[in-house]
mmCIF file of C-alpha atoms in Angstrom:
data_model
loop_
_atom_site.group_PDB
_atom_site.id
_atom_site.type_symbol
_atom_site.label_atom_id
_atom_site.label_comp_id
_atom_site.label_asym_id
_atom_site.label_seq_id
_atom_site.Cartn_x
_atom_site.Cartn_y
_atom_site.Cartn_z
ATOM 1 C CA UNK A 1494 -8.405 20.074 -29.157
ATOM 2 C CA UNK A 1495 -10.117 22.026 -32.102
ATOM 3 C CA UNK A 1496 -9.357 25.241 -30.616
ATOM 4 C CA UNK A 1497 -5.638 26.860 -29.803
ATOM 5 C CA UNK A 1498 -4.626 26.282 -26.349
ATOM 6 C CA UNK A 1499 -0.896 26.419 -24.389
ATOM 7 C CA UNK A 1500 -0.911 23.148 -21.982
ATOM 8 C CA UNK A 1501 1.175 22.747 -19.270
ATOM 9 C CA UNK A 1502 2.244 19.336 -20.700
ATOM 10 C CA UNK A 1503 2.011 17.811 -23.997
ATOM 11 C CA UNK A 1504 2.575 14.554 -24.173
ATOM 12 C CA UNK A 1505 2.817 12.710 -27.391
ATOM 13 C CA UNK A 1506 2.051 8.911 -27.449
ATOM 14 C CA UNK A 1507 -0.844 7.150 -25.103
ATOM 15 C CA UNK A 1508 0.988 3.861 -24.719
ATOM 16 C CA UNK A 1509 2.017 2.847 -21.072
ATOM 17 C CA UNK A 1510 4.783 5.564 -20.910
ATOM 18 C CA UNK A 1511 2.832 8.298 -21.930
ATOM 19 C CA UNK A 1512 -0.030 7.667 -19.860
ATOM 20 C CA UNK A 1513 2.344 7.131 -16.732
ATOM 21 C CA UNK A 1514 3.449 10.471 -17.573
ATOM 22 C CA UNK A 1515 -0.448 12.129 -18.245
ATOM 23 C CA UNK A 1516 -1.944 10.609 -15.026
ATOM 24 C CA UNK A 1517 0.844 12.017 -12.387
ATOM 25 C CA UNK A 1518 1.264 14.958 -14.053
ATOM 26 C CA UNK A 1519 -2.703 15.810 -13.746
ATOM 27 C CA UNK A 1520 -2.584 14.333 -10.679
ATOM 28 C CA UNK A 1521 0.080 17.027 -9.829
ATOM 29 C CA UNK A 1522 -2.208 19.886 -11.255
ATOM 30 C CA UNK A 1523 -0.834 20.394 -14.606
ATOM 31 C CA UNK A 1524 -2.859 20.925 -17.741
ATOM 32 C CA UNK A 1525 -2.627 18.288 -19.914
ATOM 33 C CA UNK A 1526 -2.900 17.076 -23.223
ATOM 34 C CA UNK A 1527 -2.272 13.603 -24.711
ATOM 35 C CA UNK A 1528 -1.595 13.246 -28.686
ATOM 36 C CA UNK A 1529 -1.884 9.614 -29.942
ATOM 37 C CA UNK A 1530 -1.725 8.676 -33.380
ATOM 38 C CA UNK A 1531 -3.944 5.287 -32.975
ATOM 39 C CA UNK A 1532 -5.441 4.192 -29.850
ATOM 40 C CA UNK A 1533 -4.404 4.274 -26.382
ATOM 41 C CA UNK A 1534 -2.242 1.835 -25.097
ATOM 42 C CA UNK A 1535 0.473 1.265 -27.688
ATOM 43 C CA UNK A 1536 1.935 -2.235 -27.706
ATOM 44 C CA UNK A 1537 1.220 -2.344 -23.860
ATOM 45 C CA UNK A 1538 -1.742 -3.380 -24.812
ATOM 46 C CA UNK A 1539 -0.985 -6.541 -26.890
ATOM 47 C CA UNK A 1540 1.033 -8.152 -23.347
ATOM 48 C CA UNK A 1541 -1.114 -11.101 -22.329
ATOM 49 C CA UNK A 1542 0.076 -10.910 -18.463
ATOM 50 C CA UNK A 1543 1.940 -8.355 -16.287
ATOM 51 C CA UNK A 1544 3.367 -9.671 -13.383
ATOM 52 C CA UNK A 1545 5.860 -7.401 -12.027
ATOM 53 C CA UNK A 1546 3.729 -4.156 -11.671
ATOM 54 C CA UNK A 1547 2.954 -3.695 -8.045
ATOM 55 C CA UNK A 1548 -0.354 -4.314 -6.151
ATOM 56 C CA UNK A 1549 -1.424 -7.302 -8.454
ATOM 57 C CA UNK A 1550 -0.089 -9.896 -7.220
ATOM 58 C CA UNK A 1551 -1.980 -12.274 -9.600
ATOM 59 C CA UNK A 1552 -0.894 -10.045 -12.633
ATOM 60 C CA UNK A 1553 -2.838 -7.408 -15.101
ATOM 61 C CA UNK A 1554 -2.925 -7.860 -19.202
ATOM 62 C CA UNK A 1555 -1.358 -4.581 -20.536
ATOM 63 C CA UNK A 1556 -5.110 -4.276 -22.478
ATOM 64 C CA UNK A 1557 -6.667 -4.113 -18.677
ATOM 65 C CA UNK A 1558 -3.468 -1.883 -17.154
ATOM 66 C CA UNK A 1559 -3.709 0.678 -19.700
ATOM 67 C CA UNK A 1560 -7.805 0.711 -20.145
ATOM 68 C CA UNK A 1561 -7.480 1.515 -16.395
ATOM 69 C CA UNK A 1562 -4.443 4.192 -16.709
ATOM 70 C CA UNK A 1563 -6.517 5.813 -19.549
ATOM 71 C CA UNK A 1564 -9.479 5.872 -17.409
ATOM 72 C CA UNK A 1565 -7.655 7.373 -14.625
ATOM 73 C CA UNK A 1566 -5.735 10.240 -17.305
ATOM 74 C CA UNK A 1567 -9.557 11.016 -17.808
ATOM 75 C CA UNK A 1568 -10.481 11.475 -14.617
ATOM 76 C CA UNK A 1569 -8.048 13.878 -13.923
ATOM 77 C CA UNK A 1570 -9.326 15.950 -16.752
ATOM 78 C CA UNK A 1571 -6.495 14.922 -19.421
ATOM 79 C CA UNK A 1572 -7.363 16.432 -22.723
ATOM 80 C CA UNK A 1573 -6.846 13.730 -25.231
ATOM 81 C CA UNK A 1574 -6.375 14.284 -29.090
ATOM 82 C CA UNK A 1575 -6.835 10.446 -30.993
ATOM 83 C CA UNK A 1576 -6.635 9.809 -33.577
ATOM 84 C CA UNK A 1577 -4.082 12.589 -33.904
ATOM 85 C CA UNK A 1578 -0.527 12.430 -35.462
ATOM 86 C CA UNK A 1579 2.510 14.707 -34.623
ATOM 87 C CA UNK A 1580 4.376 15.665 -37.757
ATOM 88 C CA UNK A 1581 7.051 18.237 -36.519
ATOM 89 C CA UNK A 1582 8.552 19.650 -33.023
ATOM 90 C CA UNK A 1583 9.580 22.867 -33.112
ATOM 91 C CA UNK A 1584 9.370 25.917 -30.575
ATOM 92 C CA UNK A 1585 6.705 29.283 -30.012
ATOM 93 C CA UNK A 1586 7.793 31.940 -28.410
ATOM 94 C CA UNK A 1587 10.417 30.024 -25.878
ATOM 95 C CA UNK A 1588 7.833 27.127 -25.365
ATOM 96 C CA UNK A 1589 7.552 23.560 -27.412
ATOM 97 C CA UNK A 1590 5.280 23.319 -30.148
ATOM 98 C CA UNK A 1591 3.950 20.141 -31.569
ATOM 99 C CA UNK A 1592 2.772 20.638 -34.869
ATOM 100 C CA UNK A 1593 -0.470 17.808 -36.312
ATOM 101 C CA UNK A 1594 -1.168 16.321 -38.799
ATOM 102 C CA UNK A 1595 -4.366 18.192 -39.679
ATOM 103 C CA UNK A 1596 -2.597 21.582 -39.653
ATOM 104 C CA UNK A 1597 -3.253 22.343 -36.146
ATOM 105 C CA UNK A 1598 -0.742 22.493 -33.439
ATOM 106 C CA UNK A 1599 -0.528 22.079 -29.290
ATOM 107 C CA UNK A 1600 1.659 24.206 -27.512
ATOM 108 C CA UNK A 1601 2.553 23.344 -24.005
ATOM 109 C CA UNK A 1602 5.387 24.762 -21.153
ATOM 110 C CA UNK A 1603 6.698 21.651 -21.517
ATOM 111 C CA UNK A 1604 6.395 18.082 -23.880
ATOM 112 C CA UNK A 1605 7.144 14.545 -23.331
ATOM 113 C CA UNK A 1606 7.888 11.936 -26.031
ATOM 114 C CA UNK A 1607 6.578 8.370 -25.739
ATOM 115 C CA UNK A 1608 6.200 7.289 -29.182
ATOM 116 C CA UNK A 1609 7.352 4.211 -28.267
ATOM 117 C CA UNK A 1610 8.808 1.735 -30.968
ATOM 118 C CA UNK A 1611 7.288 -0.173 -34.450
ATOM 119 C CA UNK A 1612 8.243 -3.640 -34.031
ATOM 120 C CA UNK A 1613 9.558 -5.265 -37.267
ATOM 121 C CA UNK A 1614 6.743 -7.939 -38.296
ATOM 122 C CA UNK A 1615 6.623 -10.751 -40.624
ATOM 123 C CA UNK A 1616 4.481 -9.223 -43.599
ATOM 124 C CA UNK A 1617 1.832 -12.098 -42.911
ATOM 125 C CA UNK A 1618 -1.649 -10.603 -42.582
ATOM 126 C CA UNK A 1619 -2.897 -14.247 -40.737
ATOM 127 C CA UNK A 1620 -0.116 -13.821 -38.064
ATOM 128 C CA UNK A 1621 -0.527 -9.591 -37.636
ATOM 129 C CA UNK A 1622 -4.380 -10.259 -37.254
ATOM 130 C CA UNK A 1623 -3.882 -13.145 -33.989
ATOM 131 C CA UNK A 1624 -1.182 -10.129 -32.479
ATOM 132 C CA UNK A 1625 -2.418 -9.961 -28.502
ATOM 133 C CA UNK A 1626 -4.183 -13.257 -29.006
ATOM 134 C CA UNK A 1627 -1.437 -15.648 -28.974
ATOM 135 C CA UNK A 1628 0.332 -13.581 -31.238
ATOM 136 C CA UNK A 1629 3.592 -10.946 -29.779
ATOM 137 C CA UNK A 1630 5.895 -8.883 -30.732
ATOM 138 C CA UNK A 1631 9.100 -8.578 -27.987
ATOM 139 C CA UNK A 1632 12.059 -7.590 -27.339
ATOM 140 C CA UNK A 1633 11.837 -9.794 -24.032
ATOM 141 C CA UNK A 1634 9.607 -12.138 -22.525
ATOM 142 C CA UNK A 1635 8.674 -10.491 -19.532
ATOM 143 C CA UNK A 1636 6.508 -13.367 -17.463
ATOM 144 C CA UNK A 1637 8.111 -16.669 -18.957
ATOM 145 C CA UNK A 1638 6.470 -18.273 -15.385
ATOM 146 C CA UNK A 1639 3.257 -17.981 -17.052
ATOM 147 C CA UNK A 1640 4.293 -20.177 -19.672
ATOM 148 C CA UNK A 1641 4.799 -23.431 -18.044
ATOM 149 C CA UNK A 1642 3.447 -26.869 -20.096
ATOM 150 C CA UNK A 1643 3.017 -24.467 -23.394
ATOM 151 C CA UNK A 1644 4.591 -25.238 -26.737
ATOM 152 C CA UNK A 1645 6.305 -22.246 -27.565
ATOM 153 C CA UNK A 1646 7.160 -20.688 -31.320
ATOM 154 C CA UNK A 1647 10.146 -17.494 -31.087
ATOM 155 C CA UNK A 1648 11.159 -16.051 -34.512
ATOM 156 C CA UNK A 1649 14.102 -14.452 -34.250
ATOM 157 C CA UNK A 1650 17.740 -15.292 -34.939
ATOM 158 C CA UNK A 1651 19.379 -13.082 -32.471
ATOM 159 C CA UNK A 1652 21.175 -13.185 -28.852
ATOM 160 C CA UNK A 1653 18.049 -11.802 -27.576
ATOM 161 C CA UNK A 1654 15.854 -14.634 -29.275
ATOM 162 C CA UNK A 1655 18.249 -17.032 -28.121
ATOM 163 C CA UNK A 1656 18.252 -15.978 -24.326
ATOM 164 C CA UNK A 1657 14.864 -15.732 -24.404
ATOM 165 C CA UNK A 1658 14.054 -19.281 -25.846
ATOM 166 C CA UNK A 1659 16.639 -20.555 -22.799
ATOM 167 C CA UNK A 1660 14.888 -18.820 -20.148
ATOM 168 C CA UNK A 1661 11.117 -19.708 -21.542
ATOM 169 C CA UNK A 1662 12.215 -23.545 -22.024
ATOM 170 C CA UNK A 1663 12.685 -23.948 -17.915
ATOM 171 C CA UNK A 1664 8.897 -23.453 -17.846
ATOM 172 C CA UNK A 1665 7.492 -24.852 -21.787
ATOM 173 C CA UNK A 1666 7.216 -28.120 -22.564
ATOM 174 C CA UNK A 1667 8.906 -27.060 -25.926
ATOM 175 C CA UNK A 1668 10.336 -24.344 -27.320
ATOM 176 C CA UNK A 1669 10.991 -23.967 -31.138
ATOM 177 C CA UNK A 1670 13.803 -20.996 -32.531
ATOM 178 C CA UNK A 1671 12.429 -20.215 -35.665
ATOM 179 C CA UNK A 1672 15.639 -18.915 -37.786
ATOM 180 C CA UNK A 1673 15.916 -18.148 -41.433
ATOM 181 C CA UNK A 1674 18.966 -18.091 -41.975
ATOM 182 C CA UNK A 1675 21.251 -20.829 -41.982
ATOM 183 C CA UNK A 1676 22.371 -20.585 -38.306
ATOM 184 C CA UNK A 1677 21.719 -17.753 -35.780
ATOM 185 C CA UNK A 1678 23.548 -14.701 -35.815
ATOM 186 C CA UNK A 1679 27.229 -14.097 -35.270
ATOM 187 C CA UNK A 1680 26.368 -11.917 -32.315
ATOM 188 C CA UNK A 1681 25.126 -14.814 -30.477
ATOM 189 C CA UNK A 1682 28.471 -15.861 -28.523
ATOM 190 C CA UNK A 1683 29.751 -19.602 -28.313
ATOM 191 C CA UNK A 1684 28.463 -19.544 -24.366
ATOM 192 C CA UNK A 1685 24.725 -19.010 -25.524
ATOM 193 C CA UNK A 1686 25.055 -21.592 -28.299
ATOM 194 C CA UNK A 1687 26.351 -24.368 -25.986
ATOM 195 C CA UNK A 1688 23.266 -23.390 -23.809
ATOM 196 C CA UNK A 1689 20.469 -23.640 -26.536
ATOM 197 C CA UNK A 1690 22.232 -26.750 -27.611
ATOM 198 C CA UNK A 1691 22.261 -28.496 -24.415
ATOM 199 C CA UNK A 1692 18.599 -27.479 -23.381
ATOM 200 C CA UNK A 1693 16.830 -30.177 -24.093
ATOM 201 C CA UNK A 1694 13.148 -28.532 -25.186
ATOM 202 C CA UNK A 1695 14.487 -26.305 -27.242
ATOM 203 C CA UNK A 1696 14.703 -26.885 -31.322
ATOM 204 C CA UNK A 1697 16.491 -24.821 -33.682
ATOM 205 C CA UNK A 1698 14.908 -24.860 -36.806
ATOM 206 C CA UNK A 1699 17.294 -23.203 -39.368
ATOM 207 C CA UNK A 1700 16.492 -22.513 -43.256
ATOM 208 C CA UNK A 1701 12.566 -22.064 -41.770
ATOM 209 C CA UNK A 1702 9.764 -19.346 -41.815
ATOM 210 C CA UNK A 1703 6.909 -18.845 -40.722
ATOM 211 C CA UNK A 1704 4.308 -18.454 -43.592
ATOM 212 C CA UNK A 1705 0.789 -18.620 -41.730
ATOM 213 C CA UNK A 1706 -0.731 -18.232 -38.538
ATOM 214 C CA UNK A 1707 -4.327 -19.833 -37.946
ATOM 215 C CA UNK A 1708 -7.258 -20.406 -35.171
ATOM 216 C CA UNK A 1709 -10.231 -19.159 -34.622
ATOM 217 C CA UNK A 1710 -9.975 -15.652 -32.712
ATOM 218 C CA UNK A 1711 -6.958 -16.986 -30.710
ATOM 219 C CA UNK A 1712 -3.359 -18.321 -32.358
ATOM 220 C CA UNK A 1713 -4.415 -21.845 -32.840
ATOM 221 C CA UNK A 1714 -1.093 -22.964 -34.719
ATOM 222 C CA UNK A 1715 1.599 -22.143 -36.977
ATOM 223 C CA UNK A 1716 2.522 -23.197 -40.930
ATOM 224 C CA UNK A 1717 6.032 -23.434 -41.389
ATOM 225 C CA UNK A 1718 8.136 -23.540 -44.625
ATOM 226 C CA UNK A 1719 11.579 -25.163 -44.888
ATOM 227 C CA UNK A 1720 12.964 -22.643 -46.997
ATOM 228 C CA UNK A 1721 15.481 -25.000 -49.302
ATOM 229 C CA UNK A 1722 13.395 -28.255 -49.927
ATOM 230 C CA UNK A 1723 10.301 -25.795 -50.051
ATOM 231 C CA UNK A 1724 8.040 -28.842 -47.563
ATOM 232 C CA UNK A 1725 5.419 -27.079 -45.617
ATOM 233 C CA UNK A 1726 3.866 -28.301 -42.654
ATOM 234 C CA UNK A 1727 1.813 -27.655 -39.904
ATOM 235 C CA UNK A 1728 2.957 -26.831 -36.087
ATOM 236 C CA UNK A 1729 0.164 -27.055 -32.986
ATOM 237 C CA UNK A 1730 1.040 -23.656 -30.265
ATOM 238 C CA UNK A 1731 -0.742 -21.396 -28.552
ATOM 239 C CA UNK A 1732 2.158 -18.722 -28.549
ATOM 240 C CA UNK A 1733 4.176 -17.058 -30.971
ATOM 241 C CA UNK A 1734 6.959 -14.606 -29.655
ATOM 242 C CA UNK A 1735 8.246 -12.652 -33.240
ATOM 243 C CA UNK A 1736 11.431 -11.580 -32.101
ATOM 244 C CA UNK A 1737 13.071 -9.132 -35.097
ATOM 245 C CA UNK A 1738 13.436 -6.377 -32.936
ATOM 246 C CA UNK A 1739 12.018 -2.600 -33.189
ATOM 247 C CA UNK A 1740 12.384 1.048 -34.695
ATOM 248 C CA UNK A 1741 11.664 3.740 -32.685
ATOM 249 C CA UNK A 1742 8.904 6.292 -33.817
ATOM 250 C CA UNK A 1743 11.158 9.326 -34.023
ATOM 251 C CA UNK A 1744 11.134 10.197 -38.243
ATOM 252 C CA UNK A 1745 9.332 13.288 -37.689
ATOM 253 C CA UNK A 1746 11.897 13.941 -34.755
ATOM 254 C CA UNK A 1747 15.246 13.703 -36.785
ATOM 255 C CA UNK A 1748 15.309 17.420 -37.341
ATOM 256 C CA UNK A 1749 14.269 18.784 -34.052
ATOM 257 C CA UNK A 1750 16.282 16.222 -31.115
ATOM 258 C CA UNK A 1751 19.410 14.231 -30.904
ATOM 259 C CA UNK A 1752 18.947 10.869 -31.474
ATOM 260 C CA UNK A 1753 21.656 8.055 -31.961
ATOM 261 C CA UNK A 1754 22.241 5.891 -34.996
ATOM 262 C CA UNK A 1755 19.057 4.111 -34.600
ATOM 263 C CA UNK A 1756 17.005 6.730 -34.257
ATOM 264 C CA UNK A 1757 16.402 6.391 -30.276
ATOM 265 C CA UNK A 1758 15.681 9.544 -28.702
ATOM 266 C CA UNK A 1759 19.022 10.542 -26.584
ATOM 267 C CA UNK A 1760 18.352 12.027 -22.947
ATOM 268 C CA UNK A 1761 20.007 13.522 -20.195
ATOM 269 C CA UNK A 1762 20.050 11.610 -16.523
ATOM 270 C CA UNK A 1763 16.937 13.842 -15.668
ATOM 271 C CA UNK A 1764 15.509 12.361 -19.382
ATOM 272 C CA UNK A 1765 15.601 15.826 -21.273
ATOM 273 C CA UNK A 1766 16.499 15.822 -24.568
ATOM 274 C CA UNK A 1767 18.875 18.277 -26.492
ATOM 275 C CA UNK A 1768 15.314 20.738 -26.915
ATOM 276 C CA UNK A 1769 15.045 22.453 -23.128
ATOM 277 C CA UNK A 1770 11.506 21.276 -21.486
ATOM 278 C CA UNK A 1771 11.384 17.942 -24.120
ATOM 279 C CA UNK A 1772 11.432 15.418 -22.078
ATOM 280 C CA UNK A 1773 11.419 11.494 -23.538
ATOM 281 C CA UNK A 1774 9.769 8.069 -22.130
ATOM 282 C CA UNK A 1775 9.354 4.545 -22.539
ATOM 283 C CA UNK A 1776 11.073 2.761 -25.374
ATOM 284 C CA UNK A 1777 11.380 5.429 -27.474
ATOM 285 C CA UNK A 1778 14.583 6.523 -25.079
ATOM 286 C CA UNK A 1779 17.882 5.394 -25.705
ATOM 287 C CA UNK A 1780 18.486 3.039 -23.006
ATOM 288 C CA UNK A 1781 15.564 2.093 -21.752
ATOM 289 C CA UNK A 1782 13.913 -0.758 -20.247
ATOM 290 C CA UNK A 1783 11.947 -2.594 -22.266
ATOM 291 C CA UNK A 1784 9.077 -3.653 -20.155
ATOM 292 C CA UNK A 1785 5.549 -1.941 -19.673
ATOM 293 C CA UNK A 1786 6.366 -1.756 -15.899
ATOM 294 C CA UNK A 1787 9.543 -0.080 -16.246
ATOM 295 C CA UNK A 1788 7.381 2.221 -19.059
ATOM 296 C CA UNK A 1789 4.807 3.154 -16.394
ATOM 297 C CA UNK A 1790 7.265 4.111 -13.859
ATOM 298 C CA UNK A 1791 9.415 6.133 -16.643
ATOM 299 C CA UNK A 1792 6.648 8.050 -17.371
ATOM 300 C CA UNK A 1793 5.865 8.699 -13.438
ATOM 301 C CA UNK A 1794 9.537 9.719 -12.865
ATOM 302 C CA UNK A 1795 9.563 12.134 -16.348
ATOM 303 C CA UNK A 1796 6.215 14.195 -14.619
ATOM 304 C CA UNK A 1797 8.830 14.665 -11.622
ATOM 305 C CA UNK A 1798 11.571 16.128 -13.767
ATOM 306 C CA UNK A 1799 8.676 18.319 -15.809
ATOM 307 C CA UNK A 1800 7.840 19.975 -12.643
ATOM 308 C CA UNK A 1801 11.074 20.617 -11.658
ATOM 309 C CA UNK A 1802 11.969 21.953 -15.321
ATOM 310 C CA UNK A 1803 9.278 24.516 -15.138
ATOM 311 C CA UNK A 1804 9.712 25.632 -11.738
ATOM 312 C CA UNK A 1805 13.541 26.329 -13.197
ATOM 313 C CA UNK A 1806 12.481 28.359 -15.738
ATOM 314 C CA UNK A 1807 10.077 30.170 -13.184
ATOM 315 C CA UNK A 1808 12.669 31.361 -11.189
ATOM 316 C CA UNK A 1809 14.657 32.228 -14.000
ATOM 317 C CA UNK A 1810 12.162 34.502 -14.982
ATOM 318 C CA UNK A 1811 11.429 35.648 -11.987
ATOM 319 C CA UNK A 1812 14.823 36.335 -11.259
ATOM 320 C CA UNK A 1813 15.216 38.434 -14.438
ATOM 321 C CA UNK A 1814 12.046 40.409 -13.798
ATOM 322 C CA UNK A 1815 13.622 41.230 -10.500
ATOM 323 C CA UNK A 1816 17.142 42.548 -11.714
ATOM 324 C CA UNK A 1817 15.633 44.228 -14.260
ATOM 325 C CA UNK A 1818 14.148 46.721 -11.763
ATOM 326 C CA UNK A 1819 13.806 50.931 -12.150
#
């Protein structure tokens, strides 16, 4: 992507979302281009088992679901730019223009946004380096079925931590809330707390942190620190759900889209944002689903609304040309 050149799509962000949206929309013809700022996949990647995407019945990892979408985008002859970051949005001459890092820019008829979200980690280099191997960031737990007999570690203080830990303990043997506070949010209502409390496998363990992560190329166990009395001590899983929640990647966005209070990227029913022909996918939209399914599909449906975006503006045109006759 050296050389200038108008795309018919530009989409920025290679994780399940924004290859959704690449391979249908080169399936459909158009010219595109995919900007990615790391490697292609995005979190999808890290999910250990997929079972609610459709013709596997026996489940995909998002690593082997997005190797094959990526595969596929290439097929189709989707130009992509990695590593390649997108610094500003702005427009050329009626049409989107994403400006790079490197100086260089991509202009396309139209561009989709699938920069997904950052999830908020736990600053410990032992636990980011086991992420995808035992290790996972989530806002949900997608597949708790596959996690029947396993001891199960969630950080997280929230309702969403909470509901999670009830609906993983039907199938774990155990399931530990990892809170470091001194009790678990306000937000968490008095129905949820009964619920936690009366669920047998599951242990709240206030005033605690995780410090360390350790195994041998797969999360082995867990080192936990009692936060007032200062004890350590040493906790046998396989899994570790970090559950702090997100922020979307939409800094270099703030000047060029409406986006709410948290920064999610705000679209219309037909997912357009406030820019005509910007379009927005996967968890970087306000409101959306937050599973790598519903991110695939998102960025299926978005190629639909493209194509009907551009023939729009076609007939506009075309319109205009024709009233403006002799």
């Amino acid at each position: 992507m050296s050389a200038p050149e108008t795309y018919d799509l530009a989409v920025v962000g290679a994780g399940a979302a924004g290859l959704g949206a690449a391979v249908c929309a080169a399936a459909d013809g158009l010219k595109t281009a995919v900007i990615e700022a790391r490697a292609a996949g995005g979190q999808a990647a890290a999910s250990r088992l997929i079972r609610d995407y459709p013709g596997f019945p026996q489940g995909i990892s998002g690593a082997e679901l997005t190797a094959r979408l990526h595969e596929q985008a290439r097929g189709l002859g989707v130009t992509f730019a990695i590593p390649a970051r997108a610094v500003a949005l702005t427009t050329n001459a009626g049409d989107p223009l994403v400006a790079l890092a490197d100086g260089s820019a991509v202009q396309a008829r139209a561009v989709v946004i699938a920069t997904g979200v950052t999830p908020r980690g736990l600053g410990i280099a032992s636990v980011a380096g086991l992420i995808g191997a035992g290790v996972f960031y989530a806002d949900s737990i997608a597949d708790p079925g596959s996690l029947i007999g396993e001891e199960v570690f969630i950080v997280g203080a929230t309702a969403t931590a909470g509901l999670a830990a009830v609906q993983v303990a039907r199938f774990a043997s155990n399931v530990t809330l990892v809170v470091r506070a001194t009790s678990m949010d306000p937000g968490v209502s008095d129905a949820l707390f009964k619920q936690i409390d009366r669920t047998r496998n599951i242990r709240v363990r206030t005033n605690t942190q995780v410090v360390e992560a350790f195994g041998e190329g797969r999360l082995e166990g867990v080192k936990l620190r009692h936060r007032v009395s200062g004890t350590t001590e040493a906790a046998r899983t396989r899994t570790l759900f970090v559950m702090l929640g997100a922020d979307p990647n939409t800094d270099w966005l703030k000047d060029s889209l409406q986006c709410d209070k948290e920064g999610y990227v705000v679209t219309s029913a037909r997912m357009e944002t406030s820019l005509p022909r910007v379009f927005a996918a996967g968890d970087v939209r306000q409101g959306s689903e937050r599973r790598v399914a519903s991110a695939i599909l998102e960025g299926a449906l978005v190629s639909t609304y493209v194509r009907r975006a551009m023939s729009e503006t076609a007939g506009s045109t075309l319109g205009a040309a024709v009233g403006a006759g002799p």
